[in-house]
GROMACS .gro file of C-alpha atoms in nm:
model
  234
    1UNK     CA    1   0.025   0.025  -0.045
    2UNK     CA    2   0.168   0.323  -0.070
    3UNK     CA    3   0.022   0.688  -0.072
    4UNK     CA    4  -0.203   0.681  -0.353
    5UNK     CA    5  -0.362   0.396  -0.175
    6UNK     CA    6  -0.392   0.583   0.203
    7UNK     CA    7  -0.526   0.864   0.022
    8UNK     CA    8  -0.828   0.674  -0.214
    9UNK     CA    9  -0.935   0.489   0.131
   10UNK     CA   10  -0.977   0.807   0.331
   11UNK     CA   11  -1.295   0.983   0.361
   12UNK     CA   12  -1.281   1.379   0.110
   13UNK     CA   13  -1.564   1.483   0.371
   14UNK     CA   14  -1.305   1.416   0.683
   15UNK     CA   15  -0.997   1.512   0.576
   16UNK     CA   16  -0.931   1.899   0.605
   17UNK     CA   17  -1.031   2.143   0.326
   18UNK     CA   18  -0.636   2.253   0.337
   19UNK     CA   19  -0.459   1.925   0.328
   20UNK     CA   20  -0.771   1.864  -0.010
   21UNK     CA   21  -0.581   2.151  -0.162
   22UNK     CA   22  -0.252   2.102  -0.125
   23UNK     CA   23  -0.289   1.737  -0.217
   24UNK     CA   24  -0.448   1.844  -0.521
   25UNK     CA   25  -0.185   2.097  -0.648
   26UNK     CA   26   0.026   1.836  -0.573
   27UNK     CA   27  -0.150   1.609  -0.796
   28UNK     CA   28  -0.199   1.940  -1.055
   29UNK     CA   29   0.204   2.041  -1.076
   30UNK     CA   30   0.315   1.659  -1.162
   31UNK     CA   31  -0.021   1.570  -1.413
   32UNK     CA   32   0.087   1.948  -1.589
   33UNK     CA   33   0.474   1.838  -1.624
   34UNK     CA   34   0.373   1.553  -1.758
   35UNK     CA   35   0.039   1.593  -2.036
   36UNK     CA   36   0.202   1.627  -2.382
   37UNK     CA   37  -0.081   1.943  -2.376
   38UNK     CA   38  -0.139   2.216  -2.174
   39UNK     CA   39  -0.428   2.160  -1.909
   40UNK     CA   40  -0.769   2.374  -1.802
   41UNK     CA   41  -0.627   2.633  -1.554
   42UNK     CA   42  -0.806   2.474  -1.200
   43UNK     CA   43  -0.904   2.845  -1.083
   44UNK     CA   44  -1.144   2.750  -0.777
   45UNK     CA   45  -0.835   2.599  -0.656
   46UNK     CA   46  -0.576   2.829  -0.721
   47UNK     CA   47  -0.838   3.066  -0.549
   48UNK     CA   48  -0.853   2.914  -0.258
   49UNK     CA   49  -0.473   2.825  -0.254
   50UNK     CA   50  -0.384   3.172  -0.337
   51UNK     CA   51  -0.582   3.323  -0.030
   52UNK     CA   52  -0.492   3.115   0.228
   53UNK     CA   53  -0.088   3.251   0.118
   54UNK     CA   54  -0.186   3.639   0.139
   55UNK     CA   55  -0.373   3.488   0.495
   56UNK     CA   56  -0.035   3.308   0.619
   57UNK     CA   57   0.245   3.593   0.477
   58UNK     CA   58  -0.028   3.862   0.649
   59UNK     CA   59  -0.064   3.696   0.978
   60UNK     CA   60   0.364   3.622   0.951
   61UNK     CA   61   0.399   4.058   0.912
   62UNK     CA   62   0.178   4.079   1.165
   63UNK     CA   63   0.331   3.823   1.467
   64UNK     CA   64   0.650   3.888   1.337
   65UNK     CA   65   0.863   4.065   1.628
   66UNK     CA   66   0.686   3.888   1.876
   67UNK     CA   67   0.904   3.752   2.141
   68UNK     CA   68   0.681   3.492   2.318
   69UNK     CA   69   0.829   3.137   2.222
   70UNK     CA   70   0.502   2.969   2.178
   71UNK     CA   71   0.417   3.172   1.921
   72UNK     CA   72   0.761   3.214   1.764
   73UNK     CA   73   0.696   2.896   1.731
   74UNK     CA   74   0.371   2.888   1.508
   75UNK     CA   75   0.547   3.192   1.262
   76UNK     CA   76   0.843   2.887   1.212
   77UNK     CA   77   0.558   2.585   1.143
   78UNK     CA   78   0.339   2.843   0.900
   79UNK     CA   79   0.630   3.001   0.718
   80UNK     CA   80   0.746   2.644   0.704
   81UNK     CA   81   0.409   2.513   0.519
   82UNK     CA   82   0.391   2.916   0.293
   83UNK     CA   83   0.702   2.756   0.171
   84UNK     CA   84   0.635   2.404   0.071
   85UNK     CA   85   0.296   2.623  -0.113
   86UNK     CA   86   0.477   2.858  -0.330
   87UNK     CA   87   0.731   2.582  -0.463
   88UNK     CA   88   0.403   2.408  -0.543
   89UNK     CA   89   0.286   2.704  -0.685
   90UNK     CA   90   0.615   2.829  -0.949
   91UNK     CA   91   0.671   2.482  -0.990
   92UNK     CA   92   0.328   2.440  -1.206
   93UNK     CA   93   0.287   2.795  -1.265
   94UNK     CA   94   0.647   2.737  -1.442
   95UNK     CA   95   0.548   2.402  -1.587
   96UNK     CA   96   0.252   2.589  -1.751
   97UNK     CA   97   0.457   2.930  -1.894
   98UNK     CA   98   0.686   2.587  -2.073
   99UNK     CA   99   0.402   2.490  -2.262
  100UNK     CA  100   0.340   2.878  -2.372
  101UNK     CA  101   0.628   2.964  -2.495
  102UNK     CA  102   0.709   2.648  -2.638
  103UNK     CA  103   0.373   2.627  -2.874
  104UNK     CA  104   0.280   2.989  -2.861
  105UNK     CA  105   0.109   3.030  -3.201
  106UNK     CA  106  -0.061   2.676  -3.149
  107UNK     CA  107  -0.265   2.816  -2.837
  108UNK     CA  108  -0.350   3.142  -3.007
  109UNK     CA  109  -0.468   2.940  -3.311
  110UNK     CA  110  -0.647   2.668  -3.073
  111UNK     CA  111  -0.978   2.845  -2.910
  112UNK     CA  112  -0.992   2.520  -2.764
  113UNK     CA  113  -0.630   2.503  -2.643
  114UNK     CA  114  -0.668   2.881  -2.497
  115UNK     CA  115  -0.956   2.834  -2.290
  116UNK     CA  116  -0.800   2.609  -2.082
  117UNK     CA  117  -0.555   2.892  -2.037
  118UNK     CA  118  -0.653   3.192  -1.707
  119UNK     CA  119  -0.698   3.573  -1.769
  120UNK     CA  120  -0.337   3.649  -1.670
  121UNK     CA  121  -0.193   3.375  -1.841
  122UNK     CA  122  -0.330   3.487  -2.177
  123UNK     CA  123  -0.236   3.815  -2.106
  124UNK     CA  124   0.087   3.672  -2.092
  125UNK     CA  125   0.084   3.453  -2.409
  126UNK     CA  126  -0.050   3.783  -2.665
  127UNK     CA  127   0.202   4.027  -2.550
  128UNK     CA  128   0.535   3.738  -2.526
  129UNK     CA  129   0.433   3.647  -2.937
  130UNK     CA  130   0.331   4.018  -2.950
  131UNK     CA  131   0.698   4.094  -2.786
  132UNK     CA  132   0.823   3.774  -3.015
  133UNK     CA  133   0.724   3.878  -3.345
  134UNK     CA  134   0.807   4.218  -3.292
  135UNK     CA  135   1.162   4.112  -3.250
  136UNK     CA  136   1.175   3.931  -3.553
  137UNK     CA  137   1.084   4.108  -3.778
  138UNK     CA  138   1.362   4.365  -3.677
  139UNK     CA  139   1.639   4.121  -3.656
  140UNK     CA  140   1.574   3.926  -4.023
  141UNK     CA  141   1.214   3.892  -4.091
  142UNK     CA  142   1.193   4.283  -4.253
  143UNK     CA  143   1.446   4.170  -4.487
  144UNK     CA  144   1.244   3.820  -4.610
  145UNK     CA  145   1.024   3.877  -4.895
  146UNK     CA  146   0.607   3.915  -4.752
  147UNK     CA  147   0.546   3.541  -4.888
  148UNK     CA  148   0.814   3.422  -4.602
  149UNK     CA  149   0.767   3.718  -4.301
  150UNK     CA  150   0.455   3.433  -4.174
  151UNK     CA  151   0.555   3.314  -3.857
  152UNK     CA  152   0.196   3.037  -3.896
  153UNK     CA  153   0.244   2.983  -4.284
  154UNK     CA  154   0.103   2.645  -4.382
  155UNK     CA  155   0.269   2.623  -4.738
  156UNK     CA  156   0.311   2.333  -4.941
  157UNK     CA  157   0.116   2.101  -4.695
  158UNK     CA  158   0.416   2.224  -4.374
  159UNK     CA  159   0.276   2.389  -4.088
  160UNK     CA  160   0.512   2.565  -3.876
  161UNK     CA  161   0.274   2.585  -3.586
  162UNK     CA  162   0.505   2.414  -3.368
  163UNK     CA  163   0.203   2.110  -3.167
  164UNK     CA  164   0.257   1.954  -2.841
  165UNK     CA  165   0.322   1.586  -2.978
  166UNK     CA  166  -0.006   1.417  -2.862
  167UNK     CA  167   0.112   1.048  -3.008
  168UNK     CA  168   0.430   1.090  -2.722
  169UNK     CA  169   0.347   0.697  -2.550
  170UNK     CA  170   0.318   0.797  -2.128
  171UNK     CA  171   0.238   0.656  -1.806
  172UNK     CA  172  -0.100   0.600  -1.700
  173UNK     CA  173  -0.126   0.513  -1.368
  174UNK     CA  174  -0.555   0.459  -1.310
  175UNK     CA  175  -0.646   0.642  -0.949
  176UNK     CA  176  -0.981   0.442  -0.905
  177UNK     CA  177  -1.138   0.169  -1.135
  178UNK     CA  178  -1.304   0.300  -1.458
  179UNK     CA  179  -1.636   0.175  -1.579
  180UNK     CA  180  -1.598   0.220  -1.996
  181UNK     CA  181  -1.371  -0.071  -2.164
  182UNK     CA  182  -1.082   0.178  -2.338
  183UNK     CA  183  -1.092   0.071  -2.725
  184UNK     CA  184  -0.784   0.174  -2.867
  185UNK     CA  185  -0.913   0.323  -3.196
  186UNK     CA  186  -0.841   0.127  -3.500
  187UNK     CA  187  -0.794  -0.245  -3.426
  188UNK     CA  188  -1.013  -0.437  -3.194
  189UNK     CA  189  -0.824  -0.429  -2.912
  190UNK     CA  190  -0.987  -0.312  -2.530
  191UNK     CA  191  -0.885  -0.288  -2.191
  192UNK     CA  192  -1.032  -0.256  -1.905
  193UNK     CA  193  -0.829  -0.014  -1.598
  194UNK     CA  194  -0.845  -0.078  -1.241
  195UNK     CA  195  -0.751   0.101  -0.947
  196UNK     CA  196  -0.371   0.100  -0.887
  197UNK     CA  197  -0.321  -0.055  -1.263
  198UNK     CA  198   0.023   0.105  -1.429
  199UNK     CA  199  -0.013   0.113  -1.848
  200UNK     CA  200   0.261   0.248  -2.100
  201UNK     CA  201  -0.038   0.412  -2.372
  202UNK     CA  202  -0.107   0.690  -2.609
  203UNK     CA  203  -0.238   0.998  -2.444
  204UNK     CA  204  -0.465   1.034  -2.771
  205UNK     CA  205  -0.582   0.711  -2.650
  206UNK     CA  206  -0.703   0.851  -2.274
  207UNK     CA  207  -0.820   1.099  -2.392
  208UNK     CA  208  -1.199   0.986  -2.383
  209UNK     CA  209  -1.130   0.941  -1.959
  210UNK     CA  210  -1.014   1.280  -1.949
  211UNK     CA  211  -1.369   1.460  -2.147
  212UNK     CA  212  -1.555   1.242  -1.910
  213UNK     CA  213  -1.363   1.365  -1.572
  214UNK     CA  214  -1.391   1.708  -1.725
  215UNK     CA  215  -1.476   1.937  -1.411
  216UNK     CA  216  -1.450   1.727  -1.127
  217UNK     CA  217  -1.157   1.726  -0.869
  218UNK     CA  218  -0.835   1.627  -0.954
  219UNK     CA  219  -0.890   1.403  -0.649
  220UNK     CA  220  -1.165   1.196  -0.851
  221UNK     CA  221  -0.962   1.187  -1.163
  222UNK     CA  222  -0.892   0.824  -1.245
  223UNK     CA  223  -0.619   0.905  -1.346
  224UNK     CA  224  -0.306   1.075  -1.481
  225UNK     CA  225   0.055   1.184  -1.719
  226UNK     CA  226   0.361   1.097  -1.620
  227UNK     CA  227   0.627   1.085  -1.825
  228UNK     CA  228   0.843   0.840  -1.599
  229UNK     CA  229   0.748   0.605  -1.426
  230UNK     CA  230   0.901   0.765  -1.091
  231UNK     CA  231   0.739   1.096  -1.128
  232UNK     CA  232   0.432   1.002  -1.071
  233UNK     CA  233   0.484   0.800  -0.781
  234UNK     CA  234   0.398   1.177  -0.592
   0.00000   0.00000   0.00000
């Protein structure tokens, strides 16, 4: 029995909201790092976490300088917990920004992908791409013929827009039973996913699972992506 088995056996209502948020944020970070495409922004989760971080920062600033040993020890615990949340938030955001930078044009031209971003990420994407295009144009694009200056050119049947490698194989671990059997498109192969099972599958084959679980709590999702098996054991 590992940590996922323990978490799965615990009644969600019996776990404090702060602990559930930490579990969801950790899983969101690992999933984001491993998934080939950018995943939907967990708005409600991030709002709760950022509110808690702001409250803890205010508490630390208010209580700093208190000479009471008990209070100082409490502040140390709060600061340690605060740094843990800040590390996870920064790591989660870095993983998303890396995908935005790498697949900027793909996300901009794909409404379904763009809708997965937060408002701040959309602003960053448009501003960053505008600055990058202006830099390229002033550096060398202006010297090319007009028909060769587009960064999203698809002439000759070859697209210049870099897309995520959705067919790249990943390790997938089921966090709970998946009721419907998964059918491999184009073949007569089918397989079932039971809790604890680990598969090496193309993300495209598991897209239906992600669609069925969209909008649920991260703790309730029956699978998560992992480019490396070790990374999936959080």
